[in-house]
mmCIF file with all atom_site columns, C-alpha atoms and ligand atoms in Angstrom:
data_model
loop_
_atom_site.group_PDB
_atom_site.id
_atom_site.type_symbol
_atom_site.label_atom_id
_atom_site.label_alt_id
_atom_site.label_comp_id
_atom_site.label_asym_id
_atom_site.label_entity_id
_atom_site.label_seq_id
_atom_site.pdbx_PDB_ins_code
_atom_site.Cartn_x
_atom_site.Cartn_y
_atom_site.Cartn_z
_atom_site.occupancy
_atom_site.B_iso_or_equiv
_atom_site.pdbx_formal_charge
_atom_site.auth_seq_id
_atom_site.auth_comp_id
_atom_site.auth_asym_id
_atom_site.auth_atom_id
_atom_site.pdbx_PDB_model_num
ATOM   1  C  CA  . UNK A 1 1  ? 27.410 59.628 245.697 1.00 94.00 ? 1   UNK A CA  1
ATOM   2  C  CA  . UNK A 1 2  ? 30.476 57.419 245.294 1.00 93.00 ? 2   UNK A CA  1
ATOM   3  C  CA  . UNK A 1 3  ? 32.440 59.423 247.876 1.00 92.00 ? 3   UNK A CA  1
ATOM   4  C  CA  . UNK A 1 4  ? 29.563 59.248 250.348 1.00 93.00 ? 4   UNK A CA  1
ATOM   5  C  CA  . UNK A 1 5  ? 29.205 55.507 249.937 1.00 93.00 ? 5   UNK A CA  1
ATOM   6  C  CA  . UNK A 1 6  ? 32.970 54.959 250.156 1.00 94.00 ? 6   UNK A CA  1
ATOM   7  C  CA  . UNK A 1 7  ? 32.858 56.896 253.436 1.00 92.00 ? 7   UNK A CA  1
ATOM   8  C  CA  . UNK A 1 8  ? 30.128 54.640 254.815 1.00 94.00 ? 8   UNK A CA  1
ATOM   9  C  CA  . UNK A 1 9  ? 27.426 57.293 254.574 1.00 94.00 ? 9   UNK A CA  1
ATOM   10 C  CA  . UNK A 1 10 ? 24.141 55.891 253.258 1.00 93.00 ? 10  UNK A CA  1
ATOM   11 C  CA  . UNK A 1 11 ? 22.779 57.300 250.006 1.00 94.00 ? 11  UNK A CA  1
ATOM   12 C  CA  . UNK A 1 12 ? 19.282 56.453 248.843 1.00 94.00 ? 12  UNK A CA  1
ATOM   13 C  CA  . UNK A 1 13 ? 19.113 55.199 245.259 1.00 95.00 ? 13  UNK A CA  1
ATOM   14 C  CA  . UNK A 1 14 ? 16.974 52.932 243.162 1.00 97.00 ? 14  UNK A CA  1
ATOM   15 C  CA  . UNK A 1 15 ? 18.264 53.856 239.699 1.00 96.00 ? 15  UNK A CA  1
ATOM   16 C  CA  . UNK A 1 16 ? 21.949 53.136 240.214 1.00 93.00 ? 16  UNK A CA  1
ATOM   17 C  CA  . UNK A 1 17 ? 23.033 56.703 239.528 1.00 95.00 ? 17  UNK A CA  1
ATOM   18 C  CA  . UNK A 1 18 ? 21.139 57.285 236.280 1.00 96.00 ? 18  UNK A CA  1
ATOM   19 C  CA  . UNK A 1 19 ? 19.484 60.575 237.374 1.00 96.00 ? 19  UNK A CA  1
ATOM   20 C  CA  . UNK A 1 20 ? 16.061 58.963 237.320 1.00 96.00 ? 20  UNK A CA  1
ATOM   21 C  CA  . UNK A 1 21 ? 14.931 58.129 240.860 1.00 96.00 ? 21  UNK A CA  1
ATOM   22 C  CA  . UNK A 1 22 ? 15.964 61.444 242.516 1.00 96.00 ? 22  UNK A CA  1
ATOM   23 C  CA  . UNK A 1 23 ? 16.424 59.625 245.834 1.00 96.00 ? 23  UNK A CA  1
ATOM   24 C  CA  . UNK A 1 24 ? 20.062 60.701 246.115 1.00 96.00 ? 24  UNK A CA  1
ATOM   25 C  CA  . UNK A 1 25 ? 19.103 64.385 246.346 1.00 97.00 ? 25  UNK A CA  1
ATOM   26 C  CA  . UNK A 1 26 ? 21.182 66.326 248.868 1.00 97.00 ? 26  UNK A CA  1
ATOM   27 C  CA  . UNK A 1 27 ? 21.045 69.907 250.068 1.00 97.00 ? 27  UNK A CA  1
ATOM   28 C  CA  . UNK A 1 28 ? 24.316 71.792 249.779 1.00 97.00 ? 28  UNK A CA  1
ATOM   29 C  CA  . UNK A 1 29 ? 24.883 73.836 252.926 1.00 98.00 ? 29  UNK A CA  1
ATOM   30 C  CA  . UNK A 1 30 ? 28.342 75.162 252.037 1.00 98.00 ? 30  UNK A CA  1
ATOM   31 C  CA  . UNK A 1 31 ? 30.727 74.910 249.082 1.00 97.00 ? 31  UNK A CA  1
ATOM   32 C  CA  . UNK A 1 32 ? 28.398 74.566 246.100 1.00 95.00 ? 32  UNK A CA  1
ATOM   33 C  CA  . UNK A 1 33 ? 31.152 76.197 244.028 1.00 97.00 ? 33  UNK A CA  1
ATOM   34 C  CA  . UNK A 1 34 ? 33.211 73.063 244.712 1.00 97.00 ? 34  UNK A CA  1
ATOM   35 C  CA  . UNK A 1 35 ? 30.786 70.794 242.861 1.00 97.00 ? 35  UNK A CA  1
ATOM   36 C  CA  . UNK A 1 36 ? 30.850 70.084 239.144 1.00 97.00 ? 36  UNK A CA  1
ATOM   37 C  CA  . UNK A 1 37 ? 28.248 71.817 236.960 1.00 96.00 ? 37  UNK A CA  1
ATOM   38 C  CA  . UNK A 1 38 ? 24.868 70.179 236.484 1.00 96.00 ? 38  UNK A CA  1
ATOM   39 C  CA  . UNK A 1 39 ? 24.663 67.440 233.901 1.00 96.00 ? 39  UNK A CA  1
ATOM   40 C  CA  . UNK A 1 40 ? 21.896 67.780 231.296 1.00 96.00 ? 40  UNK A CA  1
ATOM   41 C  CA  . UNK A 1 41 ? 20.006 64.948 233.000 1.00 96.00 ? 41  UNK A CA  1
ATOM   42 C  CA  . UNK A 1 42 ? 20.256 66.683 236.383 1.00 97.00 ? 42  UNK A CA  1
ATOM   43 C  CA  . UNK A 1 43 ? 19.091 69.978 234.895 1.00 96.00 ? 43  UNK A CA  1
ATOM   44 C  CA  . UNK A 1 44 ? 16.090 68.219 233.371 1.00 96.00 ? 44  UNK A CA  1
ATOM   45 C  CA  . UNK A 1 45 ? 15.151 66.762 236.750 1.00 96.00 ? 45  UNK A CA  1
ATOM   46 C  CA  . UNK A 1 46 ? 15.586 70.185 238.396 1.00 96.00 ? 46  UNK A CA  1
ATOM   47 C  CA  . UNK A 1 47 ? 13.163 71.680 235.902 1.00 95.00 ? 47  UNK A CA  1
ATOM   48 C  CA  . UNK A 1 48 ? 10.619 68.919 236.492 1.00 97.00 ? 48  UNK A CA  1
ATOM   49 C  CA  . UNK A 1 49 ? 10.814 69.016 240.302 1.00 96.00 ? 49  UNK A CA  1
ATOM   50 C  CA  . UNK A 1 50 ? 11.573 72.739 240.695 1.00 96.00 ? 50  UNK A CA  1
ATOM   51 C  CA  . UNK A 1 51 ? 14.430 72.207 243.145 1.00 94.00 ? 51  UNK A CA  1
ATOM   52 C  CA  . UNK A 1 52 ? 16.463 75.113 244.430 1.00 94.00 ? 52  UNK A CA  1
ATOM   53 C  CA  . UNK A 1 53 ? 20.021 75.699 243.195 1.00 92.00 ? 53  UNK A CA  1
ATOM   54 C  CA  . UNK A 1 54 ? 21.251 74.403 246.562 1.00 95.00 ? 54  UNK A CA  1
ATOM   55 C  CA  . UNK A 1 55 ? 19.897 70.924 245.878 1.00 97.00 ? 55  UNK A CA  1
ATOM   56 C  CA  . UNK A 1 56 ? 21.905 68.454 243.816 1.00 97.00 ? 56  UNK A CA  1
ATOM   57 C  CA  . UNK A 1 57 ? 21.639 64.884 242.723 1.00 97.00 ? 57  UNK A CA  1
ATOM   58 C  CA  . UNK A 1 58 ? 24.663 63.364 244.393 1.00 97.00 ? 58  UNK A CA  1
ATOM   59 C  CA  . UNK A 1 59 ? 24.972 60.758 241.617 1.00 97.00 ? 59  UNK A CA  1
ATOM   60 C  CA  . UNK A 1 60 ? 25.430 63.504 239.034 1.00 97.00 ? 60  UNK A CA  1
ATOM   61 C  CA  . UNK A 1 61 ? 28.092 65.721 240.585 1.00 95.00 ? 61  UNK A CA  1
ATOM   62 C  CA  . UNK A 1 62 ? 31.728 65.350 241.425 1.00 95.00 ? 62  UNK A CA  1
ATOM   63 C  CA  . UNK A 1 63 ? 33.388 66.990 244.403 1.00 95.00 ? 63  UNK A CA  1
ATOM   64 C  CA  . UNK A 1 64 ? 36.300 69.333 243.701 1.00 95.00 ? 64  UNK A CA  1
ATOM   65 C  CA  . UNK A 1 65 ? 36.804 70.800 247.178 1.00 96.00 ? 65  UNK A CA  1
ATOM   66 C  CA  . UNK A 1 66 ? 35.252 71.058 250.626 1.00 97.00 ? 66  UNK A CA  1
ATOM   67 C  CA  . UNK A 1 67 ? 31.473 70.894 250.839 1.00 96.00 ? 67  UNK A CA  1
ATOM   68 C  CA  . UNK A 1 68 ? 28.890 70.546 253.577 1.00 97.00 ? 68  UNK A CA  1
ATOM   69 C  CA  . UNK A 1 69 ? 25.656 68.760 252.671 1.00 97.00 ? 69  UNK A CA  1
ATOM   70 C  CA  . UNK A 1 70 ? 22.540 67.332 254.268 1.00 95.00 ? 70  UNK A CA  1
ATOM   71 C  CA  . UNK A 1 71 ? 19.878 64.881 253.181 1.00 93.00 ? 71  UNK A CA  1
ATOM   72 C  CA  . UNK A 1 72 ? 16.303 64.523 254.366 1.00 88.00 ? 72  UNK A CA  1
ATOM   73 C  CA  . UNK A 1 73 ? 16.900 60.964 255.571 1.00 85.00 ? 73  UNK A CA  1
ATOM   74 C  CA  . UNK A 1 74 ? 20.086 61.496 257.604 1.00 86.00 ? 74  UNK A CA  1
HETATM 75 S  S1  . FES B 2 .  ? 20.722 57.631 242.320 1.00 58.05 ? 101 FES B S1  1
HETATM 76 FE FE1 . FES B 2 .  ? 18.868 57.863 241.273 1.00 58.05 ? 101 FES B FE1 1
HETATM 77 S  S2  . FES B 2 .  ? 18.889 59.944 240.743 1.00 58.05 ? 101 FES B S2  1
HETATM 78 FE FE2 . FES B 2 .  ? 20.736 59.719 241.771 1.00 58.05 ? 101 FES B FE2 1
#
């Protein structure tokens, strides 16, 4: 989420990155291996909302290489 915002790309959020609002959810198109593992909070939200493994909370992951993502509101 920080990298997106620093790049001028809007990221929806109302919890300030606390893994609560789920508004920052993005779909990973390519490079999911280049994202950090899920945090416990992110895993909890995945269980509740039944997201696919290609969807990540951008506030909960760090980028370690090239990725391609999309969001429903872009
Ligand atoms: S900013 Fe709220 S869950 Fe990511």
